[in-house]
mmCIF file of C-alpha atoms and ligand atoms in Angstrom:
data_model
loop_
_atom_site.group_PDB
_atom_site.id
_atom_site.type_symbol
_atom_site.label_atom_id
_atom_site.label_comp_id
_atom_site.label_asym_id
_atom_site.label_seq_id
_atom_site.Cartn_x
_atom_site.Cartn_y
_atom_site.Cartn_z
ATOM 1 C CA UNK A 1 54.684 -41.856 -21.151
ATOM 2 C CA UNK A 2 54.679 -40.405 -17.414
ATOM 3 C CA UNK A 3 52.068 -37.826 -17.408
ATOM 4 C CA UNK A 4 53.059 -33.874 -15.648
ATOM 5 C CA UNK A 5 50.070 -34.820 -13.166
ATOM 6 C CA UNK A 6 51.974 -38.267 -12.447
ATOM 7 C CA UNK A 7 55.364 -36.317 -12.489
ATOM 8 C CA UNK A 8 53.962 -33.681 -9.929
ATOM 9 C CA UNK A 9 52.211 -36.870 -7.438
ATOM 10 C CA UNK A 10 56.230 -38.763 -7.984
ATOM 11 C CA UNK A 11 57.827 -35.502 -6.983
ATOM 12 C CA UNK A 12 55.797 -34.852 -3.579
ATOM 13 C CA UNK A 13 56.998 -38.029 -2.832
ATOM 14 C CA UNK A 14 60.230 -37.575 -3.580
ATOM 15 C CA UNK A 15 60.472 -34.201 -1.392
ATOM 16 C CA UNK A 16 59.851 -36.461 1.682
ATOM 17 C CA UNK A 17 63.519 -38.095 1.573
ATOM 18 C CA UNK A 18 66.365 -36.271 1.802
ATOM 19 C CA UNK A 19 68.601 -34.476 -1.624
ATOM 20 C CA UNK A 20 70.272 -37.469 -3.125
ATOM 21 C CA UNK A 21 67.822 -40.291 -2.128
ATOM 22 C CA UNK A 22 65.094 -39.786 -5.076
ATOM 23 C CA UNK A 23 65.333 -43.513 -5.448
ATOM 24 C CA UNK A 24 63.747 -44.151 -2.163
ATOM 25 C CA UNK A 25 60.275 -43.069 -3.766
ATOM 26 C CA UNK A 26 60.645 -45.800 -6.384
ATOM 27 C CA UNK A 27 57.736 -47.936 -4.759
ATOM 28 C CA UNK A 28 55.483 -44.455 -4.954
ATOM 29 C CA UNK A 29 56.469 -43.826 -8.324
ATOM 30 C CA UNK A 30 55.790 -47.454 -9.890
ATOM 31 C CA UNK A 31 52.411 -47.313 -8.271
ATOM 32 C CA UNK A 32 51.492 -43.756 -9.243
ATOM 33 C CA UNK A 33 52.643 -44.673 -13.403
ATOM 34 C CA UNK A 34 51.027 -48.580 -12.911
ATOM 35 C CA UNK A 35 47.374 -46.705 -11.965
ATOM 36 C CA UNK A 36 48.024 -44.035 -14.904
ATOM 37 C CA UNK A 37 48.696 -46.368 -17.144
ATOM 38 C CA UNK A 38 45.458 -48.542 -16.584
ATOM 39 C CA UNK A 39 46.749 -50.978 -13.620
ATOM 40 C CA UNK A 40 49.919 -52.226 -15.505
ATOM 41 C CA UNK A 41 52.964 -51.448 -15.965
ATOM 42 C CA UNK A 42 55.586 -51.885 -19.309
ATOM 43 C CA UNK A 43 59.373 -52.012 -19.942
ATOM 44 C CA UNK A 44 58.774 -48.395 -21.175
ATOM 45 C CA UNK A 45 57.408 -47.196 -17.952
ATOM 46 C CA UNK A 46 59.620 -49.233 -15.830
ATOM 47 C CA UNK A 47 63.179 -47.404 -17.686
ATOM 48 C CA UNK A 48 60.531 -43.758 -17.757
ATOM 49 C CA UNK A 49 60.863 -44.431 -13.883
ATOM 50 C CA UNK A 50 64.161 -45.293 -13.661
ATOM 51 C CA UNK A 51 65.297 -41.799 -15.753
ATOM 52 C CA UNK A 52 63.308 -39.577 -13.829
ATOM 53 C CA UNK A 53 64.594 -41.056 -10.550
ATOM 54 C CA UNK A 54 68.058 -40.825 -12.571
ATOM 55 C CA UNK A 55 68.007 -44.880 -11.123
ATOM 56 C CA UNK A 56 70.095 -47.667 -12.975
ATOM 57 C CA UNK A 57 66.878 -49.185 -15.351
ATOM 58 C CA UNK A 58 67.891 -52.487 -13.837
ATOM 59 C CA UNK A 59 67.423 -51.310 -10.134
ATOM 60 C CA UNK A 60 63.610 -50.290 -10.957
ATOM 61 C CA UNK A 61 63.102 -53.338 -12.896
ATOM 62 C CA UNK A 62 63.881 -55.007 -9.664
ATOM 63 C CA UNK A 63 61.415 -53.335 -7.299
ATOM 64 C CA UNK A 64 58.526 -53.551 -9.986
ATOM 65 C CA UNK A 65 59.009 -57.489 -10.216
ATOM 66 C CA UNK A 66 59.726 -58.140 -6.396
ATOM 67 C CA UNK A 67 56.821 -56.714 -5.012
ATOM 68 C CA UNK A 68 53.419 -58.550 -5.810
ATOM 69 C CA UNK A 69 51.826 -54.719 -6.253
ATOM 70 C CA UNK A 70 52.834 -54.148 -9.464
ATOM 71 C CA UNK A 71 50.969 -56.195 -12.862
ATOM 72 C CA UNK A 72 52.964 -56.831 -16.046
ATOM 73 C CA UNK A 73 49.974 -57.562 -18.321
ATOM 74 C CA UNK A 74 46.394 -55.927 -18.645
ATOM 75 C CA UNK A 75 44.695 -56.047 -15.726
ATOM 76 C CA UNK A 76 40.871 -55.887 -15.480
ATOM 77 C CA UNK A 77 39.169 -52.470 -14.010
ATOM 78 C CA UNK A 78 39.331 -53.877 -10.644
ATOM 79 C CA UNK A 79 41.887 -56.592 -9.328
ATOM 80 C CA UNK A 80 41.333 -58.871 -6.486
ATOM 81 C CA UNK A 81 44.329 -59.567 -5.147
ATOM 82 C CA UNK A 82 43.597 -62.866 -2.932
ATOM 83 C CA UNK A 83 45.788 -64.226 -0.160
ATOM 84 C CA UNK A 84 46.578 -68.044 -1.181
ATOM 85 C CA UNK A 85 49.394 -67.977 2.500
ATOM 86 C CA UNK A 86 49.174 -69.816 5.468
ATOM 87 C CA UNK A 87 46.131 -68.197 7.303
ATOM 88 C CA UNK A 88 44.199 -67.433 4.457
ATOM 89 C CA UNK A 89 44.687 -71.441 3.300
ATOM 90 C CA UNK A 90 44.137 -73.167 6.256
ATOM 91 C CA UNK A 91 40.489 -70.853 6.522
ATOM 92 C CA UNK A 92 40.043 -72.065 2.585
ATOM 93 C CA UNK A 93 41.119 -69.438 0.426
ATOM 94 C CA UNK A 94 41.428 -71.633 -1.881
ATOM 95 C CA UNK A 95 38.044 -73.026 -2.424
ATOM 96 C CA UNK A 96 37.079 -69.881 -2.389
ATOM 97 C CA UNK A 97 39.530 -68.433 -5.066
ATOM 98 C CA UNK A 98 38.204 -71.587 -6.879
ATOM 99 C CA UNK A 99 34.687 -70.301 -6.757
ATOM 100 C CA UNK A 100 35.595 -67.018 -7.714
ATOM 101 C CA UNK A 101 37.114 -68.055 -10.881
ATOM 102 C CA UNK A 102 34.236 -70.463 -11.478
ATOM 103 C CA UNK A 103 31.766 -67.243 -11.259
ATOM 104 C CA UNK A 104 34.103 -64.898 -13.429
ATOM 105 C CA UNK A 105 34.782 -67.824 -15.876
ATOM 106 C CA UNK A 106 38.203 -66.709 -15.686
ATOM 107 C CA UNK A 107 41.953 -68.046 -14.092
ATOM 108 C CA UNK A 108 43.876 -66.589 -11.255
ATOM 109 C CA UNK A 109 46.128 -63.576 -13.583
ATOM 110 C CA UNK A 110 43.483 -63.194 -16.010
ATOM 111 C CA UNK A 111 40.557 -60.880 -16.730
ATOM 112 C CA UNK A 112 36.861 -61.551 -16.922
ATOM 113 C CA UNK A 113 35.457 -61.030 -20.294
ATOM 114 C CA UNK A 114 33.651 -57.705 -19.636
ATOM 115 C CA UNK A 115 36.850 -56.299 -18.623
ATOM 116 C CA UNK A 116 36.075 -55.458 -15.065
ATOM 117 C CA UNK A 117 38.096 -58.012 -12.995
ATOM 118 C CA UNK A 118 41.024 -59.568 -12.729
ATOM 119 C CA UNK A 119 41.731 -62.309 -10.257
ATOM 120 C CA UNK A 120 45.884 -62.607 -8.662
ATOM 121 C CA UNK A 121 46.591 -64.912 -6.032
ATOM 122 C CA UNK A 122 49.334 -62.504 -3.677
ATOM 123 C CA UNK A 123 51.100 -63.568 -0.528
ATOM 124 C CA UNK A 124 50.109 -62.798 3.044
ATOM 125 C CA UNK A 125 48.622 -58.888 3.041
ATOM 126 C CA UNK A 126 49.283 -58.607 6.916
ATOM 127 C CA UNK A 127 45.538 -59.111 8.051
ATOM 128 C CA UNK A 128 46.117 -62.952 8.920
ATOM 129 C CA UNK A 129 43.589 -62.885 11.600
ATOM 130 C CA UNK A 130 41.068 -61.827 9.127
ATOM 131 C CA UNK A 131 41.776 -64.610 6.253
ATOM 132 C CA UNK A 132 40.149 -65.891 4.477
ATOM 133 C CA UNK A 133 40.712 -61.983 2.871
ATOM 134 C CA UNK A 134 41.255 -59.913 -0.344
ATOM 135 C CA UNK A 135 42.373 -56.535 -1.160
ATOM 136 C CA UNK A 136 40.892 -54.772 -4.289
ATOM 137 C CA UNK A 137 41.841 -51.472 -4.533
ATOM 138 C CA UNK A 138 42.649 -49.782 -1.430
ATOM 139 C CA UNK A 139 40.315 -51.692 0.554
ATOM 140 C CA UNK A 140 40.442 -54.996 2.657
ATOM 141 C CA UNK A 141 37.809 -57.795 2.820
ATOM 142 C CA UNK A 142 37.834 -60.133 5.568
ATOM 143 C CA UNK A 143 36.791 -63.575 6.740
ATOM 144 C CA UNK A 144 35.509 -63.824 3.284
ATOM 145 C CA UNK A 145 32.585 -66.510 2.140
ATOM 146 C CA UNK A 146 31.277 -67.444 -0.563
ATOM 147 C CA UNK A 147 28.178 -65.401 -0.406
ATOM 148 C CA UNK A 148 30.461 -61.960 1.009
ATOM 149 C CA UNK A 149 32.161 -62.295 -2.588
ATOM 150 C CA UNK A 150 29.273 -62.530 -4.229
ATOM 151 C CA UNK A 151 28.247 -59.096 -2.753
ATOM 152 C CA UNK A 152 31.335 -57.418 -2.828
ATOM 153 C CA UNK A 153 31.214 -58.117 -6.806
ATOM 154 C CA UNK A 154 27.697 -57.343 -6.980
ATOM 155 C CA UNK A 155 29.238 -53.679 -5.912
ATOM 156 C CA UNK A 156 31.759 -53.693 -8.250
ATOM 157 C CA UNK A 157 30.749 -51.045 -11.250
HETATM 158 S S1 FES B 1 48.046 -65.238 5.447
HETATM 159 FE FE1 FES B 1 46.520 -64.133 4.400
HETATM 160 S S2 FES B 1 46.763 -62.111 5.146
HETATM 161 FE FE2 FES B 1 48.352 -63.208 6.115
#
């Protein structure tokens, strides 16, 4: 169930388009419910959204399983979201998404056992020139190594 305090965030983001385009905030809206509801969204939530937005279902069901933002099973408290494209490959994301699943014991889409994070491979996240790179949270890590994750997990609480 959206929350008033979720309804109130949608709703300043739906004032910013004009009367009649309440779907445009769609994107803001998924995002608001999928961090309410614990970094995941639900068929509930996604047809919730849709209502409010008075959206076809359908139409919000597309935009929550286009985008790579939104998760569609339990994610862990924090979710590196790793770049597996082009850049980030050829400067070896791969060994290093390797070696972060080797240290969390867990597989790209799952969650480590305590609960705090989940690994997802994404697609390029626009810093190219910084790959190898993640994004957890709001926050970008570049030109990643081996020994940079281990610190940036080491600060994850
Ligand atoms: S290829 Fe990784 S950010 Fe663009």
């Amino acid at each position: 169930m959206i929350s008033s305090e979720a309804k109130k965030e949608i709703d300043f983001w739906v004032s910013k388009y004009p009367e009649g385009r309440e779907s445009s905030a769609v994107m803001q809206a998924l995002t608001i419910v999928q961090k309410e509801n614990g970094g995941s969204l639900n068929p509930d939530l996604i047809n919730e959204v849709a209502e409010y937005l008075e959206m076809p279902a359908i139409s919000v069901q597309e935009v929550a399983t286009f985008y790579e933002n939104y998760n569609h099973k339990p994610v862990g408290k924090h979710v590196v979201r790793f770049c597996h494209n082009i850049s980030c490959m050829l400067n070896g994301s791969d060994e290093l998404i390797s070696y972060l699943e080797e240290k969390l014991e867990v597989k790209t889409g799952q969650v480590s056992k305590n609960g705090l994070v989940s690994v997802k491979k994404v697609e390029c996240l626009g810093a190219c020139v910084g790959g190898p790179m993640c994004q957890i949270g709001d926050q970008y890590y570049e030109h990643l190594t081996k020994e940079k994750l281990d610190n940036i997990l080491e600060d994850l609480t």
